PDB file of C-alpha atoms in Angstrom:
ATOM      1  CA  UNK A  54    -182.790  45.568   7.043  1.00  0.00           C
ATOM      2  CA  UNK A  55    -183.562  43.727  10.538  1.00  0.00           C
ATOM      3  CA  UNK A  56    -180.896  44.231  13.200  1.00  0.00           C
ATOM      4  CA  UNK A  57    -180.689  41.118  14.976  1.00  0.00           C
ATOM      5  CA  UNK A  58    -179.586  42.815  18.099  1.00  0.00           C
ATOM      6  CA  UNK A  59    -183.157  44.133  18.504  1.00  0.00           C
ATOM      7  CA  UNK A  60    -183.861  40.342  18.924  1.00  0.00           C
ATOM      8  CA  UNK A  61    -181.280  39.492  21.638  1.00  0.00           C
ATOM      9  CA  UNK A  62    -183.503  40.832  24.664  1.00  0.00           C
ATOM     10  CA  UNK A  63    -186.229  38.257  23.453  1.00  0.00           C
ATOM     11  CA  UNK A  64    -183.799  35.291  23.558  1.00  0.00           C
ATOM     12  CA  UNK A  65    -182.421  36.278  26.960  1.00  0.00           C
ATOM     13  CA  UNK A  66    -185.834  36.544  28.417  1.00  0.00           C
ATOM     14  CA  UNK A  67    -187.273  33.419  26.792  1.00  0.00           C
ATOM     15  CA  UNK A  68    -187.992  30.695  29.280  1.00  0.00           C
ATOM     16  CA  UNK A  69    -190.037  27.886  28.902  1.00  0.00           C
ATOM     17  CA  UNK A  70    -191.316  27.279  32.641  1.00  0.00           C
ATOM     18  CA  UNK A  71    -194.262  24.951  31.723  1.00  0.00           C
ATOM     19  CA  UNK A  72    -192.397  22.793  29.766  1.00  0.00           C
ATOM     20  CA  UNK A  73    -191.607  19.446  31.276  1.00  0.00           C
ATOM     21  CA  UNK A  74    -187.823  18.458  31.814  1.00  0.00           C
ATOM     22  CA  UNK A  75    -186.410  15.553  30.341  1.00  0.00           C
ATOM     23  CA  UNK A  76    -183.167  14.150  31.625  1.00  0.00           C
ATOM     24  CA  UNK A  77    -183.004  17.614  33.435  1.00  0.00           C
ATOM     25  CA  UNK A  78    -183.078  19.608  30.285  1.00  0.00           C
ATOM     26  CA  UNK A  79    -186.056  20.162  28.138  1.00  0.00           C
ATOM     27  CA  UNK A  80    -185.952  19.368  24.485  1.00  0.00           C
ATOM     28  CA  UNK A  81    -187.018  22.019  21.854  1.00  0.00           C
ATOM     29  CA  UNK A  82    -187.749  21.134  18.377  1.00  0.00           C
ATOM     30  CA  UNK A  83    -186.555  24.368  16.315  1.00  0.00           C
ATOM     31  CA  UNK A  84    -187.483  25.246  12.747  1.00  0.00           C
ATOM     32  CA  UNK A  85    -186.948  27.965  10.524  1.00  0.00           C
ATOM     33  CA  UNK A  86    -188.892  28.352   7.236  1.00  0.00           C
ATOM     34  CA  UNK A  87    -186.579  28.004   4.248  1.00  0.00           C
ATOM     35  CA  UNK A  88    -186.968  31.724   2.970  1.00  0.00           C
ATOM     36  CA  UNK A  89    -183.324  32.885   2.364  1.00  0.00           C
ATOM     37  CA  UNK A  90    -181.531  33.707   5.378  1.00  0.00           C
ATOM     38  CA  UNK A  91    -183.970  35.869   7.418  1.00  0.00           C
ATOM     39  CA  UNK A  92    -185.704  33.148   9.320  1.00  0.00           C
ATOM     40  CA  UNK A  93    -182.632  31.043  10.069  1.00  0.00           C
ATOM     41  CA  UNK A  94    -180.945  34.404  11.284  1.00  0.00           C
ATOM     42  CA  UNK A  95    -183.493  35.030  13.715  1.00  0.00           C
ATOM     43  CA  UNK A  96    -183.295  31.300  14.964  1.00  0.00           C
ATOM     44  CA  UNK A  97    -179.508  31.689  15.159  1.00  0.00           C
ATOM     45  CA  UNK A  98    -179.755  34.688  17.208  1.00  0.00           C
ATOM     46  CA  UNK A  99    -182.013  32.943  19.758  1.00  0.00           C
ATOM     47  CA  UNK A 100    -180.691  29.470  19.765  1.00  0.00           C
ATOM     48  CA  UNK A 101    -177.411  30.198  21.651  1.00  0.00           C
ATOM     49  CA  UNK A 102    -179.311  31.785  24.489  1.00  0.00           C
ATOM     50  CA  UNK A 103    -181.581  28.811  24.703  1.00  0.00           C
ATOM     51  CA  UNK A 104    -178.309  26.502  24.734  1.00  0.00           C
ATOM     52  CA  UNK A 105    -176.865  28.637  27.303  1.00  0.00           C
ATOM     53  CA  UNK A 106    -179.851  28.094  29.715  1.00  0.00           C
ATOM     54  CA  UNK A 107    -179.663  24.366  29.494  1.00  0.00           C
ATOM     55  CA  UNK A 108    -182.353  23.553  26.679  1.00  0.00           C
ATOM     56  CA  UNK A 109    -181.642  20.626  24.282  1.00  0.00           C
ATOM     57  CA  UNK A 110    -182.136  21.864  20.631  1.00  0.00           C
ATOM     58  CA  UNK A 111    -183.125  19.493  17.765  1.00  0.00           C
ATOM     59  CA  UNK A 112    -183.121  21.485  14.468  1.00  0.00           C
ATOM     60  CA  UNK A 113    -185.344  20.274  11.577  1.00  0.00           C
ATOM     61  CA  UNK A 114    -185.116  21.792   8.170  1.00  0.00           C
ATOM     62  CA  UNK A 115    -183.995  22.228   4.415  1.00  0.00           C
ATOM     63  CA  UNK A 116    -182.559  24.377   2.155  1.00  0.00           C
ATOM     64  CA  UNK A 117    -180.700  27.781   3.203  1.00  0.00           C
ATOM     65  CA  UNK A 118    -181.853  27.264   6.744  1.00  0.00           C
ATOM     66  CA  UNK A 119    -180.258  23.958   6.785  1.00  0.00           C
ATOM     67  CA  UNK A 120    -177.283  24.923   5.010  1.00  0.00           C
ATOM     68  CA  UNK A 121    -176.575  27.538   7.873  1.00  0.00           C
ATOM     69  CA  UNK A 122    -177.768  25.513  10.832  1.00  0.00           C
ATOM     70  CA  UNK A 123    -175.430  22.506  10.179  1.00  0.00           C
ATOM     71  CA  UNK A 124    -172.609  24.981  10.597  1.00  0.00           C
ATOM     72  CA  UNK A 125    -173.706  25.963  14.139  1.00  0.00           C
ATOM     73  CA  UNK A 126    -172.669  24.236  17.121  1.00  0.00           C
ATOM     74  CA  UNK A 127    -175.612  25.178  19.277  1.00  0.00           C
ATOM     75  CA  UNK A 128    -177.845  22.260  18.122  1.00  0.00           C
ATOM     76  CA  UNK A 129    -177.683  18.751  19.592  1.00  0.00           C
ATOM     77  CA  UNK A 130    -179.220  17.238  16.597  1.00  0.00           C
ATOM     78  CA  UNK A 131    -179.823  18.578  12.824  1.00  0.00           C
ATOM     79  CA  UNK A 132    -182.043  16.852  10.730  1.00  0.00           C
ATOM     80  CA  UNK A 133    -182.798  17.501   6.799  1.00  0.00           C
ATOM     81  CA  UNK A 134    -186.620  17.171   6.199  1.00  0.00           C
ATOM     82  CA  UNK A 135    -188.415  19.622   3.876  1.00  0.00           C
ATOM     83  CA  UNK A 136    -191.487  20.802   5.935  1.00  0.00           C
ATOM     84  CA  UNK A 137    -193.515  21.455   2.792  1.00  0.00           C
ATOM     85  CA  UNK A 138    -193.138  18.108   1.256  1.00  0.00           C
ATOM     86  CA  UNK A 139    -196.016  15.757   1.041  1.00  0.00           C
ATOM     87  CA  UNK A 140    -194.500  13.112   3.415  1.00  0.00           C
ATOM     88  CA  UNK A 141    -193.564  15.666   6.146  1.00  0.00           C
ATOM     89  CA  UNK A 142    -195.697  14.286   8.812  1.00  0.00           C
ATOM     90  CA  UNK A 143    -194.583  10.681   7.896  1.00  0.00           C
ATOM     91  CA  UNK A 144    -190.768  11.696   8.055  1.00  0.00           C
ATOM     92  CA  UNK A 145    -190.927  14.137  10.950  1.00  0.00           C
ATOM     93  CA  UNK A 146    -193.484  12.936  13.564  1.00  0.00           C
ATOM     94  CA  UNK A 147    -190.925  10.801  15.248  1.00  0.00           C
ATOM     95  CA  UNK A 148    -188.882  14.254  15.985  1.00  0.00           C
ATOM     96  CA  UNK A 149    -191.998  16.007  17.316  1.00  0.00           C
ATOM     97  CA  UNK A 150    -192.612  12.877  19.661  1.00  0.00           C
ATOM     98  CA  UNK A 151    -189.121  13.497  21.077  1.00  0.00           C
ATOM     99  CA  UNK A 152    -189.687  17.126  21.690  1.00  0.00           C
ATOM    100  CA  UNK A 153    -191.139  18.927  24.732  1.00  0.00           C
ATOM    101  CA  UNK A 154    -191.979  22.322  22.937  1.00  0.00           C
ATOM    102  CA  UNK A 155    -191.548  23.133  19.346  1.00  0.00           C
ATOM    103  CA  UNK A 156    -190.245  26.745  18.278  1.00  0.00           C
ATOM    104  CA  UNK A 157    -190.814  27.951  14.689  1.00  0.00           C
ATOM    105  CA  UNK A 158    -189.776  30.836  12.781  1.00  0.00           C
ATOM    106  CA  UNK A 159    -191.988  31.540  10.090  1.00  0.00           C
ATOM    107  CA  UNK A 160    -192.691  27.935   9.326  1.00  0.00           C
ATOM    108  CA  UNK A 161    -196.219  27.415   9.383  1.00  0.00           C
ATOM    109  CA  UNK A 162    -196.530  23.359   8.652  1.00  0.00           C
ATOM    110  CA  UNK A 163    -194.401  22.698  11.953  1.00  0.00           C
ATOM    111  CA  UNK A 164    -197.060  24.617  14.057  1.00  0.00           C
ATOM    112  CA  UNK A 165    -199.878  22.686  12.495  1.00  0.00           C
ATOM    113  CA  UNK A 166    -198.097  19.384  13.291  1.00  0.00           C
ATOM    114  CA  UNK A 167    -196.918  20.390  16.795  1.00  0.00           C
ATOM    115  CA  UNK A 168    -200.827  21.301  17.542  1.00  0.00           C
ATOM    116  CA  UNK A 169    -202.084  18.210  16.303  1.00  0.00           C
ATOM    117  CA  UNK A 170    -199.682  16.358  18.705  1.00  0.00           C
ATOM    118  CA  UNK A 171    -200.507  18.440  21.437  1.00  0.00           C
ATOM    119  CA  UNK A 172    -197.103  20.293  21.975  1.00  0.00           C
ATOM    120  CA  UNK A 173    -196.330  23.514  23.426  1.00  0.00           C
ATOM    121  CA  UNK A 174    -195.433  25.933  20.579  1.00  0.00           C
ATOM    122  CA  UNK A 175    -193.630  29.164  19.920  1.00  0.00           C
ATOM    123  CA  UNK A 176    -194.248  30.877  16.976  1.00  0.00           C
ATOM    124  CA  UNK A 177    -191.924  33.899  15.670  1.00  0.00           C
ATOM    125  CA  UNK A 178    -193.195  35.659  12.394  1.00  0.00           C
ATOM    126  CA  UNK A 179    -190.552  38.296  11.199  1.00  0.00           C
ATOM    127  CA  UNK A 180    -193.205  39.477   8.667  1.00  0.00           C
ATOM    128  CA  UNK A 181    -196.235  39.656  11.191  1.00  0.00           C
ATOM    129  CA  UNK A 182    -196.634  43.348  10.236  1.00  0.00           C
ATOM    130  CA  UNK A 183    -196.737  42.360   6.629  1.00  0.00           C
ATOM    131  CA  UNK A 184    -199.727  40.032   6.501  1.00  0.00           C
ATOM    132  CA  UNK A 185    -203.334  41.268   6.148  1.00  0.00           C
ATOM    133  CA  UNK A 186    -204.762  38.262   7.830  1.00  0.00           C
ATOM    134  CA  UNK A 187    -203.000  34.790   9.504  1.00  0.00           C
ATOM    135  CA  UNK A 188    -204.314  31.317   9.416  1.00  0.00           C
ATOM    136  CA  UNK A 189    -206.299  30.835  12.758  1.00  0.00           C
ATOM    137  CA  UNK A 190    -204.022  27.939  13.814  1.00  0.00           C
ATOM    138  CA  UNK A 191    -201.181  30.422  14.053  1.00  0.00           C
ATOM    139  CA  UNK A 192    -203.115  32.176  16.927  1.00  0.00           C
ATOM    140  CA  UNK A 193    -203.330  28.999  19.030  1.00  0.00           C
ATOM    141  CA  UNK A 194    -199.606  29.112  19.454  1.00  0.00           C
ATOM    142  CA  UNK A 195    -198.559  28.930  23.171  1.00  0.00           C
ATOM    143  CA  UNK A 196    -196.146  31.753  22.916  1.00  0.00           C
TER     144      UNK A 196
END
């Protein structure tokens, strides 16, 4: 079982110095893959630290990730959008345009869209040790 306390030092040290500020606070679009509670659990460990540092957080997701995220007070906006749906780009592009950066926990479609829109990206993969290979677009994440 993953001990989320191990992730806290990463959350505390995470800074987006290269992200431009919007209204004196950078806006980060945050997404967690709809895969039980693991990805969203990691996001919910990191998000309060980012919020405390002054970042504006917009959550996008569905399923169990959405169910847990909507109960948390650390998000400025919460949007129910299925990132694996055929109309994901049509439904979500406007949120990506609002964001200064995109943080994704295991949700690959969001990294693909963020890179197409030239947004700085943060990729967190809780199963990195497990994969034999990763798609090349994941290696283009900024952090």
